[in-house]
Amino acid sequence: MAAPMLRWCCPGRRFAFARVGCGSCHRRGPPTGSTSNGKRGQSSVAQQPHITAQKPRKGEPEWAAVVGLEIHAQIASNSKLFSGSQVCFAAPPNSLVSFFDASLPGTLPVLNRRCVEAAVMTGLALDCHINRKSLFDRKHYFYADLPAGYQITQQRLPIAVNGSLAYSVYVGRKPSQMVTRTVRVKQIQLEQDSGKSLHDDLRSQTLIDLNRAGIGLLELVLEPDMSCGEEAATAVRELQLILQALGTSQANMAEGQLRVDANISVHRPGEPLGIRTEVKNLNSARFLAKAIDYEIQRQINELENGGEILNETRSFDFKLGCTVPMRDKEGKQDYRFMPEPNLPPLLLYDSGSLPSGADPQQVINIDQLRERLPELPRVTRQRLVQQYGMLPEHSCVLLNEVGLLEFFQNVIKETRAEPKKVTSWVLNTFLGFLKQQNLAVSESPVTPSALAELLDLLDRKAISAPAAKQVFEELWSNEGKTPAQIVAEKKLELLQDPEALEQLCRSTLEAHPDVVMDLKRGNPRAINKLIGLVRKATLGRADPTAIKEVLERQLSS
Amino acid sequence: MLGRTLREVSVALKQGQITPTELCQRCLSLIKKTKFLNAYITVSEEVALKQAEESEKRYKKGHSLGDLDGIPIAVKDNFSTSGIETTCASNMLKGYVPPYNATVVQKLLDQGALLMGKTNLDEFAMGSGSTDGIFGPVKNPWSYSKQYREKRKQNSHSENEDSNWLITGGSSGGSAAAVSAFTCFAALGSDTGGSTRNPAAHCGVVGLKPSYGLVSRHGLIPLVNSMDVPGILTRCVDDAATVLGVLAGHDPKDSTTIQDPVKPFTLPSLTDVSKLCIGIPKEYLTPELSSEVQSLWSKAANLFESEGAKVTEVSLPHTSYSIVCYHVLCTSEVASNMARFDGLEYGHRCDSDVSTEAMYAATRREGFNDVVRGRILSGNFFLLKENYENYFVKAQKVRRLIANDFVNVFNSGVDVLLTPTTLSEAVPYTEFIKEDNRTRSAQDDIFTQAVNMAGLPAVSVPVALSSQGLPIGLQFIGRAFCDQQLLIVAKWFEKQVQFPVIQLQELMDDCSSVFENEKLASVSLK
């Protein structure tokens, strides 16, 4: 199937949307090195962004930036939107291509129920109105990885409209200054993915892989309610969490399951919106934020220098960290939209409108899907705060790191330790180790059970807090051992015999009369030195508080 | 034996009067003898003989699959046939061998039918003459009939006979000619604006366009998805019903097919037409209609009336707008459907490798004829953003009005409409090509395309021979999904008119067996 052919430039092929006023203010001048997170993979916006208010200098007019997004999320389904071919990432080229996917003449589309359900569930999760009737259209353009010469999409009447997406951002340095922002969801439409063109510059040919051709996509259009890269990146991250919670998309940006195009413009507050540019194919949240912030600043600089903004499509060069115009010699495309004649209107029902005697396999009941909706990230975070008394920002971190919430909940299940203690250990110690070694939660050498057992030992006061840290380090580097084994081997259990502790304290005092003198002369820090000496003598197995108690009693007697 | 109907030969097979292999070989030999008709693009001799062998085994074991087991059939070359080249009579698909069978083809094969070959057509079924394909025009078997030749001797002077052969009509002319010349017992055509009924009328066979959605389009290389229907060409109405019974029903691969199950049926013989109401649409009486066809049409109406049926003049007020709207909708869908032929995945690819765009352009210029390219061009014009509302949307609105015209007439108590199928009998090729394809299509689809706009079932039944000795057909139009009722009426009518069998002895004098079942001409309506 791989057809050698020549390089061809990609024309802009998504349609644009209306813009409305909004936005925070941007100051003239060079781009502020705004927060960026170097996290790995899909968790690249794990931390909530800090947005620092920018004070305009006196006499200088402000700039407001307006950002809207078009997001394509690949639907997690076993088969493609209109054919029976399997959906699978990184399969051998052209191994998952049905006759329909290759557009063999005479083949017809058959709508995949699972994809419709995914669209409805996503629509419900984003508070959209679900259209009881939606339509499919053909969008025409010639491109080598679009075998039929048109894409089946929902241009006239999409499956879901008028929703909203809430996300939280920090507005100051303090965690308490976290605020919720909302971006309106204009519409969600079902459409086909295209194939992939692989350009072989050496032989100046293009190879076509149709494995991706025809996979179901949700196109989500977010209204231009955002005003900077971090807002956009955070909104996308929230959407990613929602899609993953719903299971409607794996939404892995690195694997192209979530692709974002941004529409960006700047204007002076009170004035009409500026000309916008579109930055396409942003494949990580970090680049999304960077590209948007760069583009905003570029437009401001351009206008300040008397230039003008062209309504153009740009791409982000992640090596140079800037946006560049895409070669678009075709100019404005006319997609010649037309109703897809081979698919009847898509009708959805609710419990009230369900036709009696309808085959449940042939109809989709929106109410039934609503009941099946899982807990959404926003609710999960609230529950974590209420149930475990953790800070809101802690709940954010737990959700943002892939697999961390599950890890946390498994530890909670198996330990008697306080939830606050668990939170602290998971977010500080455990996550710290992961970050240090650049590992994902799933790659952690420490299991939830091991951490739970360790926290139990700590909770029972069987080991001291410093000993617990030591055990954790051992767990990390020596897989297979239980915390109890490590404690036994390293003799880390707390000195349980009060007589022995008394004895050790007495001999320490006797052996260091100079320190005792120092203390009696009024140096309050001398007691710490004594505690340290006793701890050393116990090989770290005694609780410093208990040591202090005994020492003070012996000194005063 | 070859002159029999499908039903008759099916009985002969069951009774062992002939074996499937013998039948197959006779058809193959006749196909060779009539090669000059150009009815077939591909003759699938090996496949047919293999299928005949299998069928023979079944008959020997007494496990016949049904009425179609061992019956030679032909399929228009725009239906995908697994392992058999499917060209659409276009350079674009020359050499293209589909990896799958169209649902209708598969259903016929599942019933044990023998696939004799793929029949000729206008390129991508765009035309009304079967003259505009890369394999050349199809010649109407009636050009060589005794009936036509004798009339010509009387009337004409000294013209060269061979240069005056007639067109079959189209675009399913190959299928019509194949059935008419006895090379098979049934053939599949496709009908988008009349492409099955038109050649059926010109070739003196029955041409059925079923209701849209009754028969699967999966595997039919589309012309206009919202109007295409697989058509059935047979020698009598009963045979069409038999084939329809096999083809009809839901196909999971075609979302536009009806969900309700369809059972095979046999047509009862109507004895009393007094409860029947036949509508005669007054708008179909156009000035272009030949006086002979007009006279046969009114005679047919009188026949119904004299037998007790209620015959009433009805109005389909939007008829005159139909053909122009059909043109807009047809070309728009054509522009879209033809976009896939870019030379990448299958079909023709040009040698140019300057750039991908240049490759697309050259591939499509070399692959499509002027007619196809012209329709793509106008279709894309109608779909342009600035034109969409003024052309496509308007045409769709008028389409709804046309469909409503039919609904209103049927709601008023009319059971079946009776109309001409074509303006006149078949014309000589030299005459036909004086007009371009577009003009011809607009003229020839005048009585047929509105039915496709409305998705209704319609059948053309041969009625009588013209003064020139050529067949003339009339069309019955039924209510949506009342195909069976439509065929019952058509069957009654067919019995009354006793259309004569084509006489091809002079041409194929050594094929006497073909005509053993010959009936005498009795043109009862003249």
GROMACS .gro file of C-alpha atoms in nm, chain A residues 50-54 170-173:
model
    9
   50HIS     CA    1   0.158   3.045   3.856
   51ILE     CA    2   0.032   3.344   3.672
   52THR     CA    3   0.189   3.660   3.794
   53ALA     CA    4  -0.006   3.974   3.748
   54GLN     CA    5   0.174   4.215   3.520
  170TYR     CA    6  -0.263   2.974   4.063
  171VAL     CA    7  -0.278   3.347   4.040
  172GLY     CA    8  -0.014   3.428   4.299
  173ARG     CA    9   0.278   3.271   4.472
   0.00000   0.00000   0.00000
